[in-house]
């Protein structure tokens, strides 16, 4: 079967776009890209991305970077990345992150979310977050927190405190907190305690006990108790030097305490009748 007229026209337009694209790049760059990618791959890509966008992006990147980008990132994701991100943002991400990290981010975080992050916080801050937290930790956290919720949290307590908080907490601790308390209370706690004091509490108690205490007291009661304690004149020297038993330890001690032995009643010997 021969292709329909409409299909033939589409193919010819695509081929024309490829040649126009290569012509705009200049002979050296276009030859290198065509040689390393192959005509079919280039034909497929130019049929899915506006020619003008490809020309702008390719002019701002080296031929080696363009080839690595196309080879390491699946075409479907690459096309979506270009569609969802501004040229300057995309070029900044490509120049700021190693290609292996960029490929991992592109496969793990939806390009729409990356674009939203860059548009909301700026490309420099977005890259700073990924680098400071680490690519794998950033990906793990953004799988637990929808991007819109993460941006809400940053808006409530600013980027610096969020990075400081998340940098010190493990992914497992973050997951526990999100699962049990959500995100709504975090701005309240950070505004009340400050991020340094909040982290000091987490370090002292551990995430499990901190969550248990919040569950037992309630958020407001815990804040009120903390405020009450902060107004007291307390001396560190009055803390006992010996270890006091915790309730759980006391309970465990009572359980393991050996039960008193029962006195055995001596059995009377049966006398045989003669």
mmCIF file of C-alpha atoms in Angstrom:
data_model
loop_
_atom_site.group_PDB
_atom_site.id
_atom_site.type_symbol
_atom_site.label_atom_id
_atom_site.label_comp_id
_atom_site.label_asym_id
_atom_site.label_seq_id
_atom_site.Cartn_x
_atom_site.Cartn_y
_atom_site.Cartn_z
ATOM 1 C CA UNK A 1 0.000 0.000 0.000
ATOM 2 C CA UNK A 2 1.208 3.474 -0.902
ATOM 3 C CA UNK A 3 1.157 6.197 1.782
ATOM 4 C CA UNK A 4 -1.732 8.632 1.616
ATOM 5 C CA UNK A 5 -1.187 12.130 0.266
ATOM 6 C CA UNK A 6 -1.465 13.679 3.738
ATOM 7 C CA UNK A 7 1.158 11.297 5.155
ATOM 8 C CA UNK A 8 3.520 11.982 2.228
ATOM 9 C CA UNK A 9 3.166 15.725 2.785
ATOM 10 C CA UNK A 10 3.935 15.318 6.502
ATOM 11 C CA UNK A 11 7.072 13.280 5.756
ATOM 12 C CA UNK A 12 8.297 15.836 3.211
ATOM 13 C CA UNK A 13 7.721 18.711 5.658
ATOM 14 C CA UNK A 14 9.674 16.810 8.326
ATOM 15 C CA UNK A 15 12.573 16.120 5.961
ATOM 16 C CA UNK A 16 12.581 19.771 4.936
ATOM 17 C CA UNK A 17 12.701 20.761 8.625
ATOM 18 C CA UNK A 18 15.712 18.479 9.177
ATOM 19 C CA UNK A 19 17.639 20.103 6.333
ATOM 20 C CA UNK A 20 16.684 23.609 7.470
ATOM 21 C CA UNK A 21 17.748 22.689 10.995
ATOM 22 C CA UNK A 22 21.136 21.358 9.839
ATOM 23 C CA UNK A 23 21.644 24.349 7.539
ATOM 24 C CA UNK A 24 21.104 26.806 10.425
ATOM 25 C CA UNK A 25 23.693 25.038 12.595
ATOM 26 C CA UNK A 26 26.535 25.425 10.129
ATOM 27 C CA UNK A 27 28.405 22.619 8.339
ATOM 28 C CA UNK A 28 30.761 21.536 11.172
ATOM 29 C CA UNK A 29 28.174 21.250 13.956
ATOM 30 C CA UNK A 30 25.468 19.768 11.711
ATOM 31 C CA UNK A 31 27.897 17.139 10.340
ATOM 32 C CA UNK A 32 28.971 16.049 13.847
ATOM 33 C CA UNK A 33 25.370 15.788 15.109
ATOM 34 C CA UNK A 34 24.162 13.947 11.994
ATOM 35 C CA UNK A 35 27.152 11.587 12.139
ATOM 36 C CA UNK A 36 26.683 10.705 15.830
ATOM 37 C CA UNK A 37 22.883 10.564 15.991
ATOM 38 C CA UNK A 38 21.983 9.218 12.576
ATOM 39 C CA UNK A 39 19.432 10.568 10.137
ATOM 40 C CA UNK A 40 16.472 8.522 11.441
ATOM 41 C CA UNK A 41 16.831 9.747 15.048
ATOM 42 C CA UNK A 42 17.190 13.327 13.912
ATOM 43 C CA UNK A 43 14.224 12.961 11.595
ATOM 44 C CA UNK A 44 12.090 11.583 14.446
ATOM 45 C CA UNK A 45 13.105 14.365 16.841
ATOM 46 C CA UNK A 46 12.559 17.227 14.405
ATOM 47 C CA UNK A 47 9.092 15.843 13.680
ATOM 48 C CA UNK A 48 8.106 16.195 17.349
ATOM 49 C CA UNK A 49 9.852 19.395 18.481
ATOM 50 C CA UNK A 50 9.449 22.807 16.812
ATOM 51 C CA UNK A 51 12.446 23.451 14.567
ATOM 52 C CA UNK A 52 13.034 26.924 16.043
ATOM 53 C CA UNK A 53 13.326 25.485 19.584
ATOM 54 C CA UNK A 54 15.815 22.863 18.440
ATOM 55 C CA UNK A 55 17.930 25.457 16.649
ATOM 56 C CA UNK A 56 18.041 27.771 19.705
ATOM 57 C CA UNK A 57 18.889 24.925 22.091
ATOM 58 C CA UNK A 58 21.534 23.419 19.811
ATOM 59 C CA UNK A 59 23.220 26.791 19.314
ATOM 60 C CA UNK A 60 23.529 27.168 23.114
ATOM 61 C CA UNK A 61 24.972 23.664 23.606
ATOM 62 C CA UNK A 62 28.041 21.933 22.238
ATOM 63 C CA UNK A 63 27.561 19.171 19.677
ATOM 64 C CA UNK A 64 28.856 16.607 22.187
ATOM 65 C CA UNK A 65 26.281 17.748 24.758
ATOM 66 C CA UNK A 66 23.459 17.560 22.196
ATOM 67 C CA UNK A 67 24.492 14.010 21.228
ATOM 68 C CA UNK A 68 24.739 12.872 24.889
ATOM 69 C CA UNK A 69 21.385 14.469 25.679
ATOM 70 C CA UNK A 70 19.633 12.595 22.873
ATOM 71 C CA UNK A 71 21.421 9.326 23.637
ATOM 72 C CA UNK A 72 20.916 9.262 27.418
ATOM 73 C CA UNK A 73 17.383 10.627 27.708
ATOM 74 C CA UNK A 74 14.518 8.705 26.063
ATOM 75 C CA UNK A 75 13.014 10.643 23.166
ATOM 76 C CA UNK A 76 9.534 10.816 24.687
ATOM 77 C CA UNK A 77 10.900 12.366 27.898
ATOM 78 C CA UNK A 78 13.262 14.700 26.020
ATOM 79 C CA UNK A 79 10.410 16.025 23.900
ATOM 80 C CA UNK A 80 8.338 16.619 27.051
ATOM 81 C CA UNK A 81 11.321 18.336 28.752
ATOM 82 C CA UNK A 82 11.642 20.757 25.861
ATOM 83 C CA UNK A 83 7.896 21.380 25.801
ATOM 84 C CA UNK A 84 7.550 21.977 29.570
ATOM 85 C CA UNK A 85 10.689 24.086 30.183
ATOM 86 C CA UNK A 86 11.897 27.455 28.953
ATOM 87 C CA UNK A 87 15.040 27.415 26.794
ATOM 88 C CA UNK A 88 17.162 29.306 29.349
ATOM 89 C CA UNK A 89 15.999 27.078 32.221
ATOM 90 C CA UNK A 90 16.704 23.912 30.258
ATOM 91 C CA UNK A 91 20.163 25.081 29.171
ATOM 92 C CA UNK A 92 20.990 26.072 32.780
ATOM 93 C CA UNK A 93 19.969 22.618 34.055
ATOM 94 C CA UNK A 94 22.029 20.922 31.337
ATOM 95 C CA UNK A 95 25.127 23.022 32.114
ATOM 96 C CA UNK A 96 24.765 22.776 35.916
ATOM 97 C CA UNK A 97 24.165 19.052 36.387
ATOM 98 C CA UNK A 98 26.230 16.071 35.219
ATOM 99 C CA UNK A 99 24.509 14.322 32.325
ATOM 100 C CA UNK A 100 24.006 11.140 34.389
ATOM 101 C CA UNK A 101 22.211 13.158 37.121
ATOM 102 C CA UNK A 102 20.148 15.044 34.549
ATOM 103 C CA UNK A 103 19.100 11.756 32.930
ATOM 104 C CA UNK A 104 18.132 10.334 36.342
ATOM 105 C CA UNK A 105 16.096 13.444 37.215
ATOM 106 C CA UNK A 106 14.355 13.413 33.834
ATOM 107 C CA UNK A 107 13.332 9.757 34.233
ATOM 108 C CA UNK A 108 12.251 10.116 37.884
ATOM 109 C CA UNK A 109 10.598 13.536 38.185
ATOM 110 C CA UNK A 110 7.929 14.500 35.614
ATOM 111 C CA UNK A 111 9.277 17.255 33.296
ATOM 112 C CA UNK A 112 6.160 19.299 34.122
ATOM 113 C CA UNK A 113 7.165 19.294 37.808
ATOM 114 C CA UNK A 114 10.744 20.295 36.995
ATOM 115 C CA UNK A 115 9.394 23.128 34.845
ATOM 116 C CA UNK A 116 7.053 24.215 37.639
ATOM 117 C CA UNK A 117 9.951 24.191 40.130
ATOM 118 C CA UNK A 118 12.093 26.367 37.845
ATOM 119 C CA UNK A 119 9.249 28.792 37.062
ATOM 120 C CA UNK A 120 8.289 29.173 40.746
ATOM 121 C CA UNK A 121 11.672 29.259 42.509
ATOM 122 C CA UNK A 122 13.972 30.142 39.625
ATOM 123 C CA UNK A 123 16.471 27.904 37.843
ATOM 124 C CA UNK A 124 19.379 28.740 40.192
ATOM 125 C CA UNK A 125 17.417 27.870 43.361
ATOM 126 C CA UNK A 126 16.031 24.712 41.768
ATOM 127 C CA UNK A 127 19.526 23.443 40.947
ATOM 128 C CA UNK A 128 20.753 24.470 44.420
ATOM 129 C CA UNK A 129 18.032 22.317 46.033
ATOM 130 C CA UNK A 130 18.908 19.290 43.885
ATOM 131 C CA UNK A 131 22.652 19.658 44.526
ATOM 132 C CA UNK A 132 22.402 20.373 48.266
ATOM 133 C CA UNK A 133 20.010 17.525 49.048
ATOM 134 C CA UNK A 134 21.565 15.199 46.503
ATOM 135 C CA UNK A 135 19.831 13.875 43.395
ATOM 136 C CA UNK A 136 18.713 10.540 44.888
ATOM 137 C CA UNK A 137 17.376 12.120 48.102
ATOM 138 C CA UNK A 138 15.565 14.845 46.119
ATOM 139 C CA UNK A 139 13.929 12.218 43.913
ATOM 140 C CA UNK A 140 12.947 10.057 46.925
ATOM 141 C CA UNK A 141 11.355 13.029 48.719
ATOM 142 C CA UNK A 142 9.518 14.315 45.655
ATOM 143 C CA UNK A 143 7.990 10.866 45.260
ATOM 144 C CA UNK A 144 6.488 11.319 48.740
ATOM 145 C CA UNK A 145 5.536 14.990 48.395
ATOM 146 C CA UNK A 146 3.635 16.287 45.347
ATOM 147 C CA UNK A 147 5.477 19.213 43.750
ATOM 148 C CA UNK A 148 2.643 21.665 44.495
ATOM 149 C CA UNK A 149 2.803 20.717 48.206
ATOM 150 C CA UNK A 150 6.585 21.110 48.251
ATOM 151 C CA UNK A 151 6.279 24.571 46.683
ATOM 152 C CA UNK A 152 3.594 25.467 49.247
ATOM 153 C CA UNK A 153 5.975 24.453 52.057
ATOM 154 C CA UNK A 154 8.811 26.535 50.574
ATOM 155 C CA UNK A 155 6.467 29.505 50.278
ATOM 156 C CA UNK A 156 5.473 29.148 53.955
ATOM 157 C CA UNK A 157 8.934 28.826 55.518
ATOM 158 C CA UNK A 158 11.316 29.849 52.690
ATOM 159 C CA UNK A 159 13.931 27.812 50.839
ATOM 160 C CA UNK A 160 16.816 28.028 53.344
ATOM 161 C CA UNK A 161 15.010 26.493 56.346
ATOM 162 C CA UNK A 162 13.464 23.770 54.155
ATOM 163 C CA UNK A 163 16.884 22.764 52.794
ATOM 164 C CA UNK A 164 18.410 22.868 56.311
ATOM 165 C CA UNK A 165 15.583 20.773 57.759
ATOM 166 C CA UNK A 166 15.479 18.157 55.018
ATOM 167 C CA UNK A 167 19.288 17.939 54.782
ATOM 168 C CA UNK A 168 19.553 16.733 58.395
ATOM 169 C CA UNK A 169 16.562 14.386 58.381
ATOM 170 C CA UNK A 170 16.802 11.016 56.695
ATOM 171 C CA UNK A 171 14.366 10.042 53.949
ATOM 172 C CA UNK A 172 12.895 7.415 56.319
ATOM 173 C CA UNK A 173 12.251 10.076 58.992
ATOM 174 C CA UNK A 174 10.692 12.411 56.429
ATOM 175 C CA UNK A 175 8.404 9.591 55.278
ATOM 176 C CA UNK A 176 7.337 8.866 58.884
ATOM 177 C CA UNK A 177 6.546 12.507 59.501
ATOM 178 C CA UNK A 178 4.593 12.929 56.258
ATOM 179 C CA UNK A 179 2.641 9.717 56.850
ATOM 180 C CA UNK A 180 1.675 10.543 60.439
ATOM 181 C CA UNK A 181 1.502 14.362 60.553
ATOM 182 C CA UNK A 182 1.398 15.605 56.958
ATOM 183 C CA UNK A 183 3.003 18.935 56.025
ATOM 184 C CA UNK A 184 0.548 21.433 57.514
ATOM 185 C CA UNK A 185 2.140 21.484 60.987
ATOM 186 C CA UNK A 186 5.730 21.983 59.806
ATOM 187 C CA UNK A 187 5.424 25.749 59.159
ATOM 188 C CA UNK A 188 3.817 26.152 62.603
ATOM 189 C CA UNK A 189 6.674 24.289 64.324
ATOM 190 C CA UNK A 190 9.415 26.049 62.350
ATOM 191 C CA UNK A 191 7.940 29.512 62.980
ATOM 192 C CA UNK A 192 7.590 28.732 66.703
ATOM 193 C CA UNK A 193 10.861 26.915 67.449
ATOM 194 C CA UNK A 194 13.051 27.996 64.550
ATOM 195 C CA UNK A 195 14.665 25.354 62.365
ATOM 196 C CA UNK A 196 17.771 24.966 64.605
ATOM 197 C CA UNK A 197 15.694 24.283 67.746
ATOM 198 C CA UNK A 198 13.311 21.974 65.861
ATOM 199 C CA UNK A 199 16.277 19.915 64.659
ATOM 200 C CA UNK A 200 17.713 19.856 68.195
ATOM 201 C CA UNK A 201 14.415 18.359 69.439
ATOM 202 C CA UNK A 202 14.429 15.718 66.676
ATOM 203 C CA UNK A 203 18.050 14.844 67.456
ATOM 204 C CA UNK A 204 17.367 14.546 71.194
ATOM 205 C CA UNK A 205 14.164 12.528 71.007
ATOM 206 C CA UNK A 206 14.486 10.756 67.683
ATOM 207 C CA UNK A 207 11.690 10.892 65.132
ATOM 208 C CA UNK A 208 9.638 8.073 66.677
ATOM 209 C CA UNK A 209 9.518 9.622 70.151
ATOM 210 C CA UNK A 210 8.945 13.118 68.753
ATOM 211 C CA UNK A 211 5.927 11.810 66.840
ATOM 212 C CA UNK A 212 4.668 9.925 69.904
ATOM 213 C CA UNK A 213 4.927 13.088 72.010
ATOM 214 C CA UNK A 214 2.994 15.140 69.460
ATOM 215 C CA UNK A 215 0.359 12.434 69.262
ATOM 216 C CA UNK A 216 0.085 12.267 73.060
ATOM 217 C CA UNK A 217 0.009 16.014 73.782
ATOM 218 C CA UNK A 218 -1.356 17.501 70.593
ATOM 219 C CA UNK A 219 0.436 20.247 68.674
ATOM 220 C CA UNK A 220 -0.960 23.238 70.560
ATOM 221 C CA UNK A 221 -0.424 21.661 73.989
ATOM 222 C CA UNK A 222 3.161 20.783 73.074
ATOM 223 C CA UNK A 223 3.857 24.376 72.019
ATOM 224 C CA UNK A 224 2.257 25.735 75.198
ATOM 225 C CA UNK A 225 4.277 23.316 77.357
ATOM 226 C CA UNK A 226 7.477 24.335 75.539
ATOM 227 C CA UNK A 227 6.678 28.005 76.146
ATOM 228 C CA UNK A 228 6.007 27.309 79.838
ATOM 229 C CA UNK A 229 9.319 25.465 80.204
ATOM 230 C CA UNK A 230 11.204 28.242 78.417
ATOM 231 C CA UNK A 231 10.096 30.744 81.082
ATOM 232 C CA UNK A 232 11.306 28.606 83.967
ATOM 233 C CA UNK A 233 14.654 29.193 85.644
ATOM 234 C CA UNK A 234 16.278 25.805 85.373
ATOM 235 C CA UNK A 235 19.797 24.667 86.235
ATOM 236 C CA UNK A 236 21.604 21.967 84.285
ATOM 237 C CA UNK A 237 23.516 20.994 87.440
ATOM 238 C CA UNK A 238 20.257 19.868 89.029
ATOM 239 C CA UNK A 239 19.811 17.115 86.475
ATOM 240 C CA UNK A 240 20.589 13.815 88.272
ATOM 241 C CA UNK A 241 23.913 12.283 87.359
ATOM 242 C CA UNK A 242 22.419 8.789 87.450
ATOM 243 C CA UNK A 243 20.123 7.414 84.776
ATOM 244 C CA UNK A 244 16.451 7.542 85.620
ATOM 245 C CA UNK A 245 14.328 4.676 84.429
ATOM 246 C CA UNK A 246 11.895 5.533 81.661
ATOM 247 C CA UNK A 247 8.309 4.244 81.941
ATOM 248 C CA UNK A 248 8.969 1.655 79.255
ATOM 249 C CA UNK A 249 12.124 0.472 81.017
ATOM 250 C CA UNK A 250 10.230 0.213 84.315
ATOM 251 C CA UNK A 251 7.507 -1.822 82.671
ATOM 252 C CA UNK A 252 10.099 -4.093 81.107
ATOM 253 C CA UNK A 253 11.846 -4.494 84.452
ATOM 254 C CA UNK A 254 8.606 -5.570 86.148
ATOM 255 C CA UNK A 255 7.929 -8.071 83.395
ATOM 256 C CA UNK A 256 11.365 -9.637 83.641
ATOM 257 C CA UNK A 257 11.362 -9.782 87.462
ATOM 258 C CA UNK A 258 11.425 -13.479 88.445
ATOM 259 C CA UNK A 259 8.241 -14.700 90.094
ATOM 260 C CA UNK A 260 8.599 -15.945 93.715
ATOM 261 C CA UNK A 261 8.937 -19.686 93.979
ATOM 262 C CA UNK A 262 5.962 -21.482 95.420
ATOM 263 C CA UNK A 263 6.614 -23.586 98.485
ATOM 264 C CA UNK A 264 6.269 -27.201 97.614
ATOM 265 C CA UNK A 265 4.043 -29.147 99.981
ATOM 266 C CA UNK A 266 5.685 -32.380 100.995
ATOM 267 C CA UNK A 267 3.611 -35.340 99.972
ATOM 268 C CA UNK A 268 2.769 -37.873 102.704
ATOM 269 C CA UNK A 269 4.074 -41.304 102.108
ATOM 270 C CA UNK A 270 1.371 -43.878 101.757
ATOM 271 C CA UNK A 271 1.582 -46.598 104.367
ATOM 272 C CA UNK A 272 0.800 -50.010 103.077
ATOM 273 C CA UNK A 273 -1.703 -52.022 105.036
ATOM 274 C CA UNK A 274 -0.558 -55.382 106.195
#
